[in-house]
XYZ file of C-alpha atoms in Angstrom:
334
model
C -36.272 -11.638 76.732
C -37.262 -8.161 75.041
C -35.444 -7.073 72.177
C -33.179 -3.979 72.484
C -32.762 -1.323 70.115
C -29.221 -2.606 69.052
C -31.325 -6.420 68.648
C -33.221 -4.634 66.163
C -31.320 -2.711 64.233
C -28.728 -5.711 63.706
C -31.770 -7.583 62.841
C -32.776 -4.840 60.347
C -28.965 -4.525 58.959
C -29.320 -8.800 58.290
C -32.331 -8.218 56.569
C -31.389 -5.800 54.245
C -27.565 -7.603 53.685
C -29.224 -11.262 52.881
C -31.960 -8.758 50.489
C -28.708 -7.325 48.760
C -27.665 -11.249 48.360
C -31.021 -12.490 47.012
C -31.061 -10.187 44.226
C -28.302 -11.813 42.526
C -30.345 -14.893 42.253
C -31.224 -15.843 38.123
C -34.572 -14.610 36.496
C -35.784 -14.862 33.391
C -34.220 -12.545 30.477
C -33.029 -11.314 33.710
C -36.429 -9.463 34.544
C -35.843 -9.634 38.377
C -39.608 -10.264 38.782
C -39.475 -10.123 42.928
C -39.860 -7.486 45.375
C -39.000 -7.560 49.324
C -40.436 -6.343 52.450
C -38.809 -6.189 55.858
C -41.008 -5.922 59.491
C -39.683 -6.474 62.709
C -37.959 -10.060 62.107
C -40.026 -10.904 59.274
C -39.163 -10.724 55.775
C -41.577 -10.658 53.103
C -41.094 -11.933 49.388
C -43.818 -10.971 46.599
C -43.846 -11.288 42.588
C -43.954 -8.298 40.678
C -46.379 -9.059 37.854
C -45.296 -5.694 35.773
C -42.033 -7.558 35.251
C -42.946 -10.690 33.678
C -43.196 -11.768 30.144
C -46.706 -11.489 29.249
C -46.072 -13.515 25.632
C -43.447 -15.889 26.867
C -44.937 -16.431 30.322
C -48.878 -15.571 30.322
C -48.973 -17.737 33.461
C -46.052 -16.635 35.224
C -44.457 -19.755 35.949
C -41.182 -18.659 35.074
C -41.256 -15.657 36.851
C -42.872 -17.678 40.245
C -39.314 -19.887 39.372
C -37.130 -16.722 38.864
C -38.351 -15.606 42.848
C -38.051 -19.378 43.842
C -34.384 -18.746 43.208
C -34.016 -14.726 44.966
C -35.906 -17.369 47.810
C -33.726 -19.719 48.339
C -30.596 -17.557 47.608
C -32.217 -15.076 51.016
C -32.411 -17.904 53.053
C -28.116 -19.190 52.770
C -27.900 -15.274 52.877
C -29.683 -15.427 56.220
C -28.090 -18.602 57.459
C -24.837 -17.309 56.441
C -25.301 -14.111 59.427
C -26.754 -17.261 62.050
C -30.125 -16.838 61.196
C -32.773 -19.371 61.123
C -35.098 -18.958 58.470
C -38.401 -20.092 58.768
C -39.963 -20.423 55.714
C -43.762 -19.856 54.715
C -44.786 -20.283 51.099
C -47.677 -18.336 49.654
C -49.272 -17.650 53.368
C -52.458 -15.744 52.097
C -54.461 -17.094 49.029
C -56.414 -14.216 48.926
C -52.707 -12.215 47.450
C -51.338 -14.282 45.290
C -48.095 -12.341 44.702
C -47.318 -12.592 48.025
C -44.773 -15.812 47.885
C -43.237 -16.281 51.203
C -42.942 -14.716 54.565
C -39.698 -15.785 56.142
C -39.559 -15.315 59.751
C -35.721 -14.843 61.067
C -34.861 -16.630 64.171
C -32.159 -17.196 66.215
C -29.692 -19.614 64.880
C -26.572 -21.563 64.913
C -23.063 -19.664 63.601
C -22.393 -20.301 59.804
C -20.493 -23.445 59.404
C -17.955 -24.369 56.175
C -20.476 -25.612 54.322
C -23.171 -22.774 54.663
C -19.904 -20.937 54.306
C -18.996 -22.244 51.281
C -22.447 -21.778 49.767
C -22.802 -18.515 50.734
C -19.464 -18.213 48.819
C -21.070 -18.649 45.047
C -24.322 -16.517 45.237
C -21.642 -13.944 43.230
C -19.531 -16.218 41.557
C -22.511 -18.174 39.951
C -23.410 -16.622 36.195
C -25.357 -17.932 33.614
C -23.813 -18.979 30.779
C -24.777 -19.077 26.515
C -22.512 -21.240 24.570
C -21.068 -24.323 24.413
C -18.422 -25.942 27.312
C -14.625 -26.373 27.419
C -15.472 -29.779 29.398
C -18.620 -31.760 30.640
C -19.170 -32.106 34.477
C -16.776 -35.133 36.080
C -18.403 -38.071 37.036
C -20.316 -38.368 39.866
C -20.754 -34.211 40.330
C -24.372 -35.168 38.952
C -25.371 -36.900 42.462
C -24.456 -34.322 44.422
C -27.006 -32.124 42.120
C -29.799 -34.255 42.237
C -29.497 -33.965 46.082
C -29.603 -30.583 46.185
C -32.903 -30.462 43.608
C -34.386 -33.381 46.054
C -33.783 -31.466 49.155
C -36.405 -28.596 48.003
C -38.900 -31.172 46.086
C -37.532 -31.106 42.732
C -35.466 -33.776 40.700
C -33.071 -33.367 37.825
C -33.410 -35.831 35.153
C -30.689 -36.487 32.825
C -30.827 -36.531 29.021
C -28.373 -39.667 29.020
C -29.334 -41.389 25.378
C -28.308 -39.449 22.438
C -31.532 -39.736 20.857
C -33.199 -38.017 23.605
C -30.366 -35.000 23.765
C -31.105 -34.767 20.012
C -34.992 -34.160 20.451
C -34.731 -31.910 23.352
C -32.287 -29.796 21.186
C -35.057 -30.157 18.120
C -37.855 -29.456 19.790
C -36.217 -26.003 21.421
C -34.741 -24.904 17.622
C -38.296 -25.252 16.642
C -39.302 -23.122 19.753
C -36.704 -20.809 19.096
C -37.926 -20.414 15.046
C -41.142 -19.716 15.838
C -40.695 -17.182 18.399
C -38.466 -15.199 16.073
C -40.839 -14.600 13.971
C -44.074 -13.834 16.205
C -43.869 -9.724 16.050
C -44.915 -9.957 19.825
C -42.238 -12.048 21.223
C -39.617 -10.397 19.497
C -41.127 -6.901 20.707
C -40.753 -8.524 24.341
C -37.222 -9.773 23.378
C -36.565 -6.371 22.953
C -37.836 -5.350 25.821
C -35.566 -6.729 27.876
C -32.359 -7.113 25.727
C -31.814 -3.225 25.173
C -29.162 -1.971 22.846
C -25.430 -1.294 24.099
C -25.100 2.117 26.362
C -28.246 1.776 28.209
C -27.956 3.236 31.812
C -30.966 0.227 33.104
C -30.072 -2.379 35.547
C -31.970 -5.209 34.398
C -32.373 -7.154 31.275
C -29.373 -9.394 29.444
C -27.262 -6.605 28.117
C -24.595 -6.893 25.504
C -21.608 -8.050 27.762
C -24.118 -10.642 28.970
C -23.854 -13.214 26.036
C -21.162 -13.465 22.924
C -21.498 -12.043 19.659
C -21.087 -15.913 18.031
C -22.941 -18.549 19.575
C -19.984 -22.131 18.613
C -22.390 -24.795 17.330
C -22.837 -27.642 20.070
C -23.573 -31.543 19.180
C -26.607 -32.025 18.952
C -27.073 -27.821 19.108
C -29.088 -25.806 21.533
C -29.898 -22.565 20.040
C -29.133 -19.320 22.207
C -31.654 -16.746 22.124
C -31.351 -14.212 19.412
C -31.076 -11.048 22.018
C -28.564 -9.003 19.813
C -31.451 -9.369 16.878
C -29.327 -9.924 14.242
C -27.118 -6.588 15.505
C -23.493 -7.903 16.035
C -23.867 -7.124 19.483
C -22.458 -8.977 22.542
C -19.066 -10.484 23.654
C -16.380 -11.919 21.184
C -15.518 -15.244 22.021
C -12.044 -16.183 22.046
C -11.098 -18.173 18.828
C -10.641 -21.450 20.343
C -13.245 -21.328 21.912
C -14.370 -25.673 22.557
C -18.042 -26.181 21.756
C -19.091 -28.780 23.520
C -22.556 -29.373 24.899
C -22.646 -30.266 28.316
C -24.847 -32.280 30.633
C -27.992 -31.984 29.287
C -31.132 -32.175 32.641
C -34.800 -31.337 33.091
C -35.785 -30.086 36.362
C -38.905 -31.447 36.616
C -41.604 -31.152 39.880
C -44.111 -33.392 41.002
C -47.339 -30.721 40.535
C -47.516 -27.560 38.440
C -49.028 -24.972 40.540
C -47.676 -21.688 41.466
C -46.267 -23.545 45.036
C -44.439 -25.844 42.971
C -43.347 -23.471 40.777
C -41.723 -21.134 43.783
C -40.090 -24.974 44.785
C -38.625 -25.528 41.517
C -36.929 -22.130 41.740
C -35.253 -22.371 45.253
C -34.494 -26.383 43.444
C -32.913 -24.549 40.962
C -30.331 -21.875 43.023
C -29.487 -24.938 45.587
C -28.537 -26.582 42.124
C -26.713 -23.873 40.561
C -24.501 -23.098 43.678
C -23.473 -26.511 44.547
C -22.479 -26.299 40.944
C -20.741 -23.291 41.156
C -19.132 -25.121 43.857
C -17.109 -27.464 41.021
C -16.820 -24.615 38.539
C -19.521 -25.363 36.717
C -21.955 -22.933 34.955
C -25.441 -24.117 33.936
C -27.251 -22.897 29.884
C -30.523 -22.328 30.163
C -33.009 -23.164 27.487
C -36.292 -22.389 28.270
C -38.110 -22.162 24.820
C -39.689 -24.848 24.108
C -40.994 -24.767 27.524
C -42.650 -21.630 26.533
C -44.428 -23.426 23.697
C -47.515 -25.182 25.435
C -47.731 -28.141 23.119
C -44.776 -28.839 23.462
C -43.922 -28.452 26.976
C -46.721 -31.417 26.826
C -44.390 -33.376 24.791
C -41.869 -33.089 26.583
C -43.457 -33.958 29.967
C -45.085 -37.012 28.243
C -42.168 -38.529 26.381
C -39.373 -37.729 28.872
C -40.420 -36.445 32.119
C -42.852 -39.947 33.359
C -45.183 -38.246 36.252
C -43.241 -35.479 36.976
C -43.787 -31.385 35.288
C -40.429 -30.174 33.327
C -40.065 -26.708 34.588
C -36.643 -26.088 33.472
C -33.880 -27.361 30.336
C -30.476 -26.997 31.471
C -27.019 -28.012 30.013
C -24.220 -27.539 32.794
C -20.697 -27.741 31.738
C -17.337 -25.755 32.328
C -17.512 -22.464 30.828
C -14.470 -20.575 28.643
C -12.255 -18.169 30.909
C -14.621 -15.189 29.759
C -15.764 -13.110 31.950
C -19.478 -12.243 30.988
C -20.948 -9.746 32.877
C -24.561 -9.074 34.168
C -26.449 -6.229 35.989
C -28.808 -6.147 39.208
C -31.224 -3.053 40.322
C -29.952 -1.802 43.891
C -31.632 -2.624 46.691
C -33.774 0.513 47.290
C -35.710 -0.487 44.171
C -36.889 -3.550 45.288
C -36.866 -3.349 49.543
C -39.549 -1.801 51.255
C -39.606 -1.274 55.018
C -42.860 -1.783 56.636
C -43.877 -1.104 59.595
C -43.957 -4.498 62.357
């Protein structure tokens, strides 16, 4: 059956609606590293290089993670308007920003529980201090799931020994990249001082002006630079750490680093899900030796792509900021 012109514009409308979704996904200092394409019923996803952190990520793995996340966020966008999305990841070697082309077909109405999922892609927010409570028992299975179902696995910091070196080893990260001039000229970069107009990058009402000491402590980055900036936390404010995970892949290539991204959203939503907001703590990740360390001494076989620490999160409200769709949708011609 041909397509009419009321077929294709709905098609077109979809497109750009589960775009508008997708952008809310997480990124990286909040770089929003991705860029979108829509043709005919074919949606294209590609990195954009000129937005990642050349010190912090020379090799772009975190920002191939950050679009993993707009990825899988676009597809329960799609789902969510009975679309089928067909998935292919990095189609053409020979451009190798080009991530995924998702092909829309015809699908199945939303059900409760694409429903439901749908529900948190703007409820979910990061979060940077500690946690009025730890996750209930047996949440963590239902998280592991969701990282297995896109080729990832979680792996839980359970000993206190091992919480204790992972928070170490990322306040040594975090001390040495305050005080490399080129990191903290990045930092700045993409932290930009209070009554900036920009639409990207962690801005003062994204984190609090006083990070509470956790037990063992994971440093926050430094984005107010020593400026007072940011939110004030409310004075009783309960600082404790959280679940502590790795989400660790199988390989390390840019495919698996686009997996471990869409891993990541389907874990952050089904957390959102139980009111839980995830910490991210991605310096010592950033530091190759000891990335290494980590991936010998805790991670087995497997390639830690991610430090979390989920928890409940204080009653504040912090806020962050997305570029509107026209700066990041092109149409293209089918």
């Amino acid at each position: 059956m041909r397509s009419t012109q009321t077929d294709i514009e709905r098609v077109a409308a979809d497109a750009r609606r589960a775009v508008e979704d997708a952008i809310w996904a997480p990124s990286v200092h909040n770089t929003q590293p991705w860029r979108f394409g829509v043709a005919g019923t074919r949606i294209t996803l590609r990195a954009d290089p000129d937005r990642r952190l050349g010190v912090a990520d020379p090799r772009g793995r975190e920002m191939l993670i950050s679009c993993g996340a707009a990825l899988y966020t676009l597809r329960v966008a799609l789902r969510s308007l009975g679309h089928d999305p067909v998935v292919h990841l990095l189609p053409d070697p020979d451009r190798p920003q080009l991530l995924a082309d998702v092909d829309l077909r015809p699908g199945e109405p939303a059900d409760e529980a694409v429903e439901r999922e749908h529900a948190q892609v703007r409820r979910r927010h990061s979060h940077r201090g500690g946690f009025l409570a730890a996750p209930e028992s047996g949440v963590l299975t239902g998280l592991r799931h969701a990282a297995e179902r896109e080729g990832a696995r979680l792996v839980q910091a359970v000993d206190v020994h091992v919480k204790g070196a992972l928070a170490a080893l990322t306040d040594a990260a975090e001390h040495v990249q305050r005080r490399t001039p080129a990191y903290a000229t990045e930092i700045a970069r993409w932290a930009p001082a209070p009554g900036t107009s920009r639409k990207d990058g962690v801005q003062q009402d994204a984190y609090p002006r006083r990070t509470p000491l956790t037990a063992p402590h994971f440093p926050a980055r430094d984005f107010a630079r020593g400026r007072g900036w940011g939110v004030e936390a409310a004075e009783d404010d309960t600082a404790l750490t959280g679940l502590v995970v790795l989400l660790v892949s199988k390989g390390d290539t840019p495919a698996d680093w686009v997996k471990s991204g869409q891993a990541l959203q389907r874990v952050l939503l089904r957390a959102a899900a139980h009111d839980l907001s995830a910490a991210y703590h991605t310096q010592a990740l950033q530091v190759p030796d000891l990335r290494e360390f980590i991936r010998a001494q805790f991670c087995g076989d497997a390639y830690p792509q991610l430090l979390l620490r989920l928890g409940v999160a204080n009653g504040e409200k912090l806020t962050s900021v997305r570029r509107p769709v026209e700066e990041v949708l092109t149409e293209e011609p089918s």
